[in-house]
Coordinates of C-alpha atoms in Angstrom, one line a residue:
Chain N
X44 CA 6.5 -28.9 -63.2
X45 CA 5.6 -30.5 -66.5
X46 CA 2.1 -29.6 -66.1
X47 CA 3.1 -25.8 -66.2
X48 CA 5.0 -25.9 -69.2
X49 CA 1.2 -26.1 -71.2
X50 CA 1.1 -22.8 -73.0
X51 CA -2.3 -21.7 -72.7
X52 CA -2.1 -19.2 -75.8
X53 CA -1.6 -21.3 -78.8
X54 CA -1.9 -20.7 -82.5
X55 CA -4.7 -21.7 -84.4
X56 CA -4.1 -23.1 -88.0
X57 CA -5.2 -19.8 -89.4
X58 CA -2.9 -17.9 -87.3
X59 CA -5.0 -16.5 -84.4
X60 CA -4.0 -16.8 -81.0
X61 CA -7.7 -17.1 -79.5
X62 CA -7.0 -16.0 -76.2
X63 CA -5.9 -12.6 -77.1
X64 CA -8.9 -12.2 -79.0
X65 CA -10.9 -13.5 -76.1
X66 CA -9.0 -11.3 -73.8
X67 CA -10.0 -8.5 -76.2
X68 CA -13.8 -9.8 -75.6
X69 CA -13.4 -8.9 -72.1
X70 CA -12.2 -5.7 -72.6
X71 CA -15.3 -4.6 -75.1
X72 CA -17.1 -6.4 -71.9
X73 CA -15.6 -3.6 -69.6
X74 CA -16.8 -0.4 -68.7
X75 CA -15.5 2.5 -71.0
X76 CA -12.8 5.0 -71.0
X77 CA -12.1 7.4 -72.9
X78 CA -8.8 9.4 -73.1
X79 CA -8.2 13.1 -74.7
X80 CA -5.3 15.0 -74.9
X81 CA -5.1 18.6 -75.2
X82 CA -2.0 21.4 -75.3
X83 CA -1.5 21.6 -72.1
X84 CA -4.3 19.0 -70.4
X85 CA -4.9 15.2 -70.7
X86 CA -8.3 14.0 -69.6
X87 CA -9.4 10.5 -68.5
X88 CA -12.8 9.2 -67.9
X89 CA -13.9 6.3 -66.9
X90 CA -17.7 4.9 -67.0
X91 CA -18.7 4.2 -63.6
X92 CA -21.5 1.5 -62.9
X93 CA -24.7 2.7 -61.0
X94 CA -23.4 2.8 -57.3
X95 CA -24.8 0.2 -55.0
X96 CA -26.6 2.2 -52.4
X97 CA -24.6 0.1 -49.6
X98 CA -21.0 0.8 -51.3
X99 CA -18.5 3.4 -50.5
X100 CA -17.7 5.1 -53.9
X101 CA -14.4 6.2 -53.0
X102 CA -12.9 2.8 -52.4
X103 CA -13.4 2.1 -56.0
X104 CA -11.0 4.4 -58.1
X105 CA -10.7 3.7 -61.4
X106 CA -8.7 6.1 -62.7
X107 CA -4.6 5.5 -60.5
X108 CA -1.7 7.4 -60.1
X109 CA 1.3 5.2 -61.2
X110 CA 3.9 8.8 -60.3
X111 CA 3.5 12.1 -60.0
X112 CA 3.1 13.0 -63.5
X113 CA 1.1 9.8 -65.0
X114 CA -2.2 8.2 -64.7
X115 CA -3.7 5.3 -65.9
X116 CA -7.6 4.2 -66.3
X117 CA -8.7 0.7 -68.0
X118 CA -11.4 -1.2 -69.6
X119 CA -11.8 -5.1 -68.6
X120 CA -11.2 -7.1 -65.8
X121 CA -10.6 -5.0 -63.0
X122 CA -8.6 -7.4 -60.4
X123 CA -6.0 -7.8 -63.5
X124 CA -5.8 -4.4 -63.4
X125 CA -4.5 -4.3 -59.9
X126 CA -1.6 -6.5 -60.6
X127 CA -0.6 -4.5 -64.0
X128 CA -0.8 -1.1 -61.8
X129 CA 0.9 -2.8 -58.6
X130 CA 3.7 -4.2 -61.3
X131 CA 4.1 -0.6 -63.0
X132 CA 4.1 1.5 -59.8
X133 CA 7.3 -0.2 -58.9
X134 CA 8.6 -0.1 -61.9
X135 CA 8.0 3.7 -61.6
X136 CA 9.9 4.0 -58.4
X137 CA 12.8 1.5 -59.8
X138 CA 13.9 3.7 -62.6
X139 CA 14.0 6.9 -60.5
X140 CA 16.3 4.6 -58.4
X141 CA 18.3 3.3 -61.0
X142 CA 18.5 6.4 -63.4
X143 CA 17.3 9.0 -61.0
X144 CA 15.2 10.1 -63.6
X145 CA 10.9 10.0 -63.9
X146 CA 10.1 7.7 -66.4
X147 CA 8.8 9.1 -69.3
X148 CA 5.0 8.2 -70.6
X149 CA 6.3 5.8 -73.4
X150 CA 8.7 4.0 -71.1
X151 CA 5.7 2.9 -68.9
X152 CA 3.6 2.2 -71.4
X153 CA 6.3 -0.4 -73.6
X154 CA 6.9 -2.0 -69.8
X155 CA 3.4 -2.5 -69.1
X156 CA 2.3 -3.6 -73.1
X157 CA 5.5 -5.7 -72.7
X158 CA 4.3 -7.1 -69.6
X159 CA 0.9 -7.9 -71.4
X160 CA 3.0 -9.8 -74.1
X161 CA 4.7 -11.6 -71.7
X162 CA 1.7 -13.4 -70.7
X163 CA 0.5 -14.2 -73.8
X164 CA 3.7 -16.1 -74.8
X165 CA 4.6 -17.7 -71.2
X166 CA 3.4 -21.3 -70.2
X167 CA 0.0 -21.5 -68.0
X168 CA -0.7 -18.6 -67.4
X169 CA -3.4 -16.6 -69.5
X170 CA -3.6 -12.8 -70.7
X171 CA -4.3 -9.7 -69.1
X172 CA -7.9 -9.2 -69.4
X173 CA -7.4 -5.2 -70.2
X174 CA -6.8 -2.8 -72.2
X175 CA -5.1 0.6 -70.5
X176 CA -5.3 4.4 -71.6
X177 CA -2.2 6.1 -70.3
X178 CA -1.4 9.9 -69.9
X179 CA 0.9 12.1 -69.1
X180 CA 3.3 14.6 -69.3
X181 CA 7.1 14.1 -70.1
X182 CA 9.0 15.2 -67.1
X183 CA 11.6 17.8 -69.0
X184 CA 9.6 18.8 -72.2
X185 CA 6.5 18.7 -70.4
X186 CA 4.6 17.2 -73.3
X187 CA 1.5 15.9 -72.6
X188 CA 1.1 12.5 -74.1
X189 CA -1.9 9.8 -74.2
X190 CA -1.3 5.9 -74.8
X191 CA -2.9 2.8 -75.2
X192 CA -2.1 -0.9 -74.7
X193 CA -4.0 -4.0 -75.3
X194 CA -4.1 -7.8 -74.2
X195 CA -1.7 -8.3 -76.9
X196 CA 0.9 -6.5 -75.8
X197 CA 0.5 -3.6 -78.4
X198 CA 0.6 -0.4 -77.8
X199 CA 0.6 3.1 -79.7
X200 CA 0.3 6.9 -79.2
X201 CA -3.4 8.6 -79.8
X202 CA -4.8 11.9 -79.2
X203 CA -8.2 10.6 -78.2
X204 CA -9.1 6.9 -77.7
X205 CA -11.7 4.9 -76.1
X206 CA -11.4 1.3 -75.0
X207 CA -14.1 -0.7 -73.3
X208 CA -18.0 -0.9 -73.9
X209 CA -19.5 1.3 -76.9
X210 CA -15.6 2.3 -77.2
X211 CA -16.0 2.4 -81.6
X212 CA -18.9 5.0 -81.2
X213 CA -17.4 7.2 -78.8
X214 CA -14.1 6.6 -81.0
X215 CA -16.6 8.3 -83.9
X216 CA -17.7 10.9 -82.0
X217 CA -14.0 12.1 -80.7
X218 CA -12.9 11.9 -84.4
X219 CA -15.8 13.9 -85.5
X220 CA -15.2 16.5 -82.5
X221 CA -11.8 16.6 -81.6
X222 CA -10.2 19.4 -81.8
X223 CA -5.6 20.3 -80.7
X224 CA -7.6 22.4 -77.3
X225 CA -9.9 19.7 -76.5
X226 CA -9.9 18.8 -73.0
X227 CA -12.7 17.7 -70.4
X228 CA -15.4 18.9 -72.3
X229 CA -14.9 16.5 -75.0
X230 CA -14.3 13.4 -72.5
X231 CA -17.7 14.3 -70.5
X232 CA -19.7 14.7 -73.4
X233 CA -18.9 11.7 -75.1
X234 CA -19.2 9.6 -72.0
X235 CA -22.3 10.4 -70.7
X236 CA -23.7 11.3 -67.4
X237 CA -22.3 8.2 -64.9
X238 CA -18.8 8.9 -65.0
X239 CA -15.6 9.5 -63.3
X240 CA -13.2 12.5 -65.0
X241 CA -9.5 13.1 -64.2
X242 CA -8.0 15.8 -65.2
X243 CA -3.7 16.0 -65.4
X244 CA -1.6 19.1 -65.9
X245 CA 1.9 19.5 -65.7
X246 CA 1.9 21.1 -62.9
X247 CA -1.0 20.2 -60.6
X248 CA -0.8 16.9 -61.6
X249 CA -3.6 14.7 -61.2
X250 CA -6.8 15.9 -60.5
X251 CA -10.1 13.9 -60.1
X252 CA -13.4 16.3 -60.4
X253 CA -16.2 16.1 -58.2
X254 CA -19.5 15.0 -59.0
X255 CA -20.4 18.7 -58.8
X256 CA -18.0 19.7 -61.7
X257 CA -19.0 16.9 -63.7
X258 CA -22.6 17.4 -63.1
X259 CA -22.0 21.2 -63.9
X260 CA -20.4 20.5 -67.6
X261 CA -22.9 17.9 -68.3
X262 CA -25.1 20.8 -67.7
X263 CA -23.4 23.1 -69.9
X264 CA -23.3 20.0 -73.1
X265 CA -27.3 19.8 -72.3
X266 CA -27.7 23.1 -73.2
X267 CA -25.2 23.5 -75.5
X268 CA -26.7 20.7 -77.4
X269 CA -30.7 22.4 -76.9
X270 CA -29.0 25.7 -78.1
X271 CA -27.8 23.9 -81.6
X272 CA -31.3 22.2 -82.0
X273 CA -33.1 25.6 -81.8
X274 CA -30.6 27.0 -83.7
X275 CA -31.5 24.2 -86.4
X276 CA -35.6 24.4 -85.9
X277 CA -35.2 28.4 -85.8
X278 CA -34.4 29.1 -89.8
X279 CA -36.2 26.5 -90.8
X280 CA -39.2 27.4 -89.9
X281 CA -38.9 31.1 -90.8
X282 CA -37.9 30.1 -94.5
Chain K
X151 CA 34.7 12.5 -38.5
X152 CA 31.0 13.2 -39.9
X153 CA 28.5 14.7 -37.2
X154 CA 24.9 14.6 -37.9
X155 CA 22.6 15.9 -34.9
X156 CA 19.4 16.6 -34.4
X157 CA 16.3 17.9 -31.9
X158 CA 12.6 18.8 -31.6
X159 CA 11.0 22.0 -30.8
X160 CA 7.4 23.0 -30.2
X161 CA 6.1 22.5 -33.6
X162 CA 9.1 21.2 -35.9
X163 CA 12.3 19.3 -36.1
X164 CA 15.7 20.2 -37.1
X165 CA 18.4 18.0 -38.2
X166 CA 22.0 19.2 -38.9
X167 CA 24.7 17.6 -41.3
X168 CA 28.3 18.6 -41.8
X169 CA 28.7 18.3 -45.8
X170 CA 32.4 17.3 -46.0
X171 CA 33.1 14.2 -48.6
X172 CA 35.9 12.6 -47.5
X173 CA 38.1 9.8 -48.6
X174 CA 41.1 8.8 -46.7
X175 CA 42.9 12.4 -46.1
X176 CA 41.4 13.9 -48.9
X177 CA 38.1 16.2 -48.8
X178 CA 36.3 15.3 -52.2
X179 CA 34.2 18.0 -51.9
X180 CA 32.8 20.4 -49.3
X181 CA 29.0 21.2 -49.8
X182 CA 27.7 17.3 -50.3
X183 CA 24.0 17.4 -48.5
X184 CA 23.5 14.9 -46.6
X185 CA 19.9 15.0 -45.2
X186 CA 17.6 13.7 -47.9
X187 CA 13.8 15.1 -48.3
X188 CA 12.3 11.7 -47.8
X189 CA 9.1 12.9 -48.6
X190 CA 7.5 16.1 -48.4
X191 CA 7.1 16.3 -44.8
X192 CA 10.4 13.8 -43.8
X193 CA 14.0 14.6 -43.3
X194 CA 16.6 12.0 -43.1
X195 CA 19.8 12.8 -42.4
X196 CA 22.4 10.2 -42.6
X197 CA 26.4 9.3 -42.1
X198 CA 28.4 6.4 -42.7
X199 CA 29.9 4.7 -45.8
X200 CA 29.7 7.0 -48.3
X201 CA 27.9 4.7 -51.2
X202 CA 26.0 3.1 -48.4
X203 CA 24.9 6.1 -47.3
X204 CA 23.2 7.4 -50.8
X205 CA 21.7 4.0 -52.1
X206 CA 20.4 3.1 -49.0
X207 CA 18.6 6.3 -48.3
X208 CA 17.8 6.2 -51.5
X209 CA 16.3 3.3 -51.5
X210 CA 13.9 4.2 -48.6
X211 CA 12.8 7.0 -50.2
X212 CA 12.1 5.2 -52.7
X213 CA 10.1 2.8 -51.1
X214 CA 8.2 6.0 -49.2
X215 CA 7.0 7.3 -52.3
X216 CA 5.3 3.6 -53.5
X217 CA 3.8 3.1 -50.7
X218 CA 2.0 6.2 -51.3
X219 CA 1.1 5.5 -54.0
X220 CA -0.1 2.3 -53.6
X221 CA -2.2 3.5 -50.8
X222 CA -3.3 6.6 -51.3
X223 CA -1.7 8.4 -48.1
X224 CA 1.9 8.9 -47.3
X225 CA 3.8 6.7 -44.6
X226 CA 3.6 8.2 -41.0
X227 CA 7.1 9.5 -39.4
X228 CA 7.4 6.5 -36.9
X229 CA 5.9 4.3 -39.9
X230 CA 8.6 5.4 -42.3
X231 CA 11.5 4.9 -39.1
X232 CA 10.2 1.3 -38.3
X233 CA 10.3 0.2 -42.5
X234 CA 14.2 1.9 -42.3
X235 CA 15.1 -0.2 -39.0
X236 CA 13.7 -3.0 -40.5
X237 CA 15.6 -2.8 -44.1
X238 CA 18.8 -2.5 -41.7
X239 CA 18.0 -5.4 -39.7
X240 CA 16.9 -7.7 -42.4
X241 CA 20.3 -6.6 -44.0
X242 CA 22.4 -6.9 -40.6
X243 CA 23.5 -10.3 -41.0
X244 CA 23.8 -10.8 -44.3
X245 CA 25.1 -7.8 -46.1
X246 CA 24.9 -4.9 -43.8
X247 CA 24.6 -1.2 -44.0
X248 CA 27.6 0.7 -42.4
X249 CA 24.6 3.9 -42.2
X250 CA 23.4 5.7 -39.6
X251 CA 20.3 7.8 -39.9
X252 CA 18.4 10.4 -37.9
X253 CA 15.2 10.8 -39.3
X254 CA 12.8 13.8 -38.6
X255 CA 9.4 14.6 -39.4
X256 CA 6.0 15.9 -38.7
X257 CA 2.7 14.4 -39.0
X258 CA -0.5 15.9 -39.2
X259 CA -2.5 14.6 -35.8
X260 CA 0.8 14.0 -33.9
X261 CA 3.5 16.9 -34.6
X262 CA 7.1 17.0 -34.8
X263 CA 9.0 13.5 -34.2
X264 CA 12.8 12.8 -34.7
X265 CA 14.1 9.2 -34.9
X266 CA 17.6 7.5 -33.8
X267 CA 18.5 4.9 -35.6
X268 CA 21.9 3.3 -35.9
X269 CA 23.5 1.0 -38.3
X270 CA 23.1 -1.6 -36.3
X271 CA 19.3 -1.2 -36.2
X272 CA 18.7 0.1 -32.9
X273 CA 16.1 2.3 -33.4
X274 CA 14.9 4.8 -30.5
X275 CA 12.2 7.7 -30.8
X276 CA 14.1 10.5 -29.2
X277 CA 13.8 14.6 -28.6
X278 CA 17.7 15.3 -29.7
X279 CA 19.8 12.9 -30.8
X280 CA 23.6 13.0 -32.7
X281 CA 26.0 10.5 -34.3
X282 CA 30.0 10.1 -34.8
X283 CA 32.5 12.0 -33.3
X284 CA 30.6 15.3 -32.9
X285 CA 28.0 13.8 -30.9
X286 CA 30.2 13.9 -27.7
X287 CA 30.3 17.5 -28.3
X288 CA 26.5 18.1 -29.6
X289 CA 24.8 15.6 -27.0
X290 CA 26.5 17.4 -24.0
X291 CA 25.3 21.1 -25.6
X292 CA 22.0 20.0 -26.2
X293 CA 21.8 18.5 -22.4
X294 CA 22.6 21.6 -21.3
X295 CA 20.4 23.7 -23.4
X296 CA 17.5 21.8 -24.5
X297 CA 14.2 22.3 -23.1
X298 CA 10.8 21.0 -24.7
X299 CA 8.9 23.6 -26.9
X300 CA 11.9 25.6 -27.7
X301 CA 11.2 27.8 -30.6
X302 CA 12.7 28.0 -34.3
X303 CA 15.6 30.5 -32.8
X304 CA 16.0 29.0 -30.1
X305 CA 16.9 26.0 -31.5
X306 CA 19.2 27.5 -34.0
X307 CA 20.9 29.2 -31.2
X308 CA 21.9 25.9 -29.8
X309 CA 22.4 24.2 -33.4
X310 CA 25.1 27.1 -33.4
X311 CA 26.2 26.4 -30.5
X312 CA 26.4 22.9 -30.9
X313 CA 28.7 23.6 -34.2
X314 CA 31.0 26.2 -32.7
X315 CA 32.0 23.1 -30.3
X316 CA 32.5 20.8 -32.5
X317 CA 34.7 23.6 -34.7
X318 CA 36.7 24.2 -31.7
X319 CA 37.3 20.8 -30.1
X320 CA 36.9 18.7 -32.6
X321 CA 40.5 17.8 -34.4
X322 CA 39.6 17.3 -37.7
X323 CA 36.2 19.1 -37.4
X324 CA 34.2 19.6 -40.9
X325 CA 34.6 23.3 -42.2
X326 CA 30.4 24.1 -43.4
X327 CA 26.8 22.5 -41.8
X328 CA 23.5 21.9 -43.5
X329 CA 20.5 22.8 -41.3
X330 CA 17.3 21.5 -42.3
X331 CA 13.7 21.6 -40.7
X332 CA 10.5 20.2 -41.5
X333 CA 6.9 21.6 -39.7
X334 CA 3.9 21.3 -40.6
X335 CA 4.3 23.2 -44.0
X336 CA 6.9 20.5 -45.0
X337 CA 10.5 19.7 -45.1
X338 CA 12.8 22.1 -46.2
X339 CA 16.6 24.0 -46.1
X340 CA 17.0 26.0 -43.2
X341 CA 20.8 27.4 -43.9
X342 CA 23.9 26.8 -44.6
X343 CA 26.5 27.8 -41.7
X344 CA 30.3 27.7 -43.8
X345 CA 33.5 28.6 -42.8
X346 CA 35.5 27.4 -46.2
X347 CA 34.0 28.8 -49.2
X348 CA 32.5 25.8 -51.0
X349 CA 33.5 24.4 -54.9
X350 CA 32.2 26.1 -57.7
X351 CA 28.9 23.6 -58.5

């Protein structure tokens, strides 16, 4: 057992503890997601990799139900993923049992951050290769809410966030565009056209749009967009 | 002194509870439900020790709900039965459940189902069954009554049937019954069938 009681994450002379930081490598490595919250909506959307003609699309969710009235969508290594989700599921089911009570969005989020911490301060094991975006909707207020954790265990509240590939210039773009009645306008258009949307309400719950919605809104943002730059040409050219 | 019974009908499944808490010679209360939604389209309906009963149905439910969403689609009815036997078994001779549950439900492809299973972890897929002292009473009703594919009033007929014997002949029979069914639109409260006025919530 000697062997196990290496840490793996150690501190570096200048106080770094390099495998967070290369944990937080794979994340930017990851496929993006983007988070938005809204009054009365939260939105997720996750990038989704060119299909493999071969591959059967729906066996690869990425955005989860952990309960009724929370979802969860990540950037990094996906089989990590699983575990966290696996870990948090149960832990969603234990505190109905114990307190018989949903969690709310901020419990699950400090257990799964704290989880992520865990690993970075245990012997031989190594981080969580993952960041998560977390939404939902506190089950008595009914207060939607969006979080996100990282590889170091942090975690914090946002009302849009994106984690993963390209994450700090779709991070510019929802600060430049957000707006309180955002919703899944806001998450399409900043991801682009391969991607996976969920939509939660408080009382629907979790919904994930088809391609045919998605394709429809990215429709709408095209010529959205072409109105604006016609719009821009138009005056000019009359001056 | 607790009766829980049960049957199947042409399309749904009905289970019936008495809702007397008792301790000793003293009724706690007179409107405690016994038959827990499981899920949305499974009833269980148990009696036995009282903390026994809750946590451990509890607990099944509990275990119902990750597996769905773990995988995506809820348990099936004889599924959901098997995992409950299995929980009792595993805790038979070690720690044991003093429970005994009749669990109902109704899946999509195969209908209405109803489930025996006793503390001891016998488990038996059945088309009526009953526990404790009222089943002497219900089991001989239902012998006499049942047929396959009754309908909803049908079966209520008998379920009242099956409570005015156990009323009468029972000596310490419980005053009120919970009747609950679950068909294909899901689990749900039937009725309530009292005799003594219950407590103030």
């Amino acid at each position: 057992m000697a062997r196990y009681d290496r840490a793996i994450t150690v501190f570096s002379p200048d106080g770094h503890l390099f495998q967070v930081e290369y944990a937080l490598e794979a994340v930017r490595k990851g496929n993006a997601a983007v988070g938005v919250r809204g009054t009365d909506t939260v939105v997720l959307g996750v990038e989704k990799k060119s299909a493999a003609k071969l591959q059967d699309s729906r066996s690869v969710r990425k955005i989860v139900n952990l309960d009724n009235h929370i979802a969860l969508a990540c950037a990094g290594l996906k089989a990590d993923a699983r575990v966290l989700i696996n870990r948090a599921r149960i832990e969603c089911q234990s505190h109905r049992l114990t307190v018989e009570d949903p969690v709310t969005v901020e419990y699950i989020t400090r257990y799964i951050a704290g989880l992520q911490q865990k690993y970075t301060q245990s012997g031989g094991v190594r981080p969580f290769g993952l960041s998560t975006l977390i939404i939902g909707f506190d089950p008595y207020t009914g207060v939607p809410s969006l979080y996100q954790t990282d590889p170091s265990g942090t975690f914090s509240a946002w009302k849009a966030n994106a984690t993963g590939r390209n994450s700090n210039s779709i991070r510019e773009f929802l600060e430049k565009n957000y707006k309180e009645t955002s919703g899944q306008e806001t998450v399409v258009e900043s991801g682009g056209k391969n991607i996976e949307v969920a939509v939660m309400t408080k009382d629907q719950g979790l919904r994930q749009l088809e391609e045919s919605e998605i394709d429809g809104i990215v429709a709408e943002i095209e010529a959205e967009k072409a109105a604006a730059e016609a719009a821009k040409k138009g005056p000019a050219r009359d001056a | 002194m607790e009766c829980v019974f049960g049957l199947v009908g042409n399309d749904y499944a009905i289970v019936v509870a008495d809702t007397s808490a008792v301790h000793s010679i003293l009724v706690h209360k007179s409107n405690e439900d016994k038959i827990m939604v499981l899920d949305s389209h499974k009833l269980v309906a148990a009696s036995g020790e009282p903390g026994d009963r809750v946590q451990f149905t509890e607990y099944i439910q509990k275990n119902v709900a990750l597996y769905q969403f773990r995988n995506g689609i809820p348990l099936t009815t004889a599924a959901a039965a098997n995992f409950t036997r299995g929980e009792l078994a595993t805790a038979l001779r070690k720690n044991p459940y003093q429970v005994n549950v009749l669990m109902a439900g109704y899946d999509k492809e195969i209908g209405p189902s109803l489930y025996y299973i006793d503390y001891i972890a016998t488990l038996h897929k059945v088309d009526r069954g009953a526990f404790g002292y009222g089943s002497y009473f219900c089991l001989a009703m239902m012998d006499r009554h049942y047929h396959s594919g009754m309908t909803v009033e049908e079966a209520i007929d008998l379920v009242d049937k099956c409570i005015l014997e156990i009323r009468s002949r029972l000596v310490v029979a419980p005053p009120n019954f919970v009747i609950k069914i679950v068909d294909k639109d899901g689990a749900r409260e039937y009725a309530w069938r009292e005799s003594v006025k219950p407590d103030a919530a």
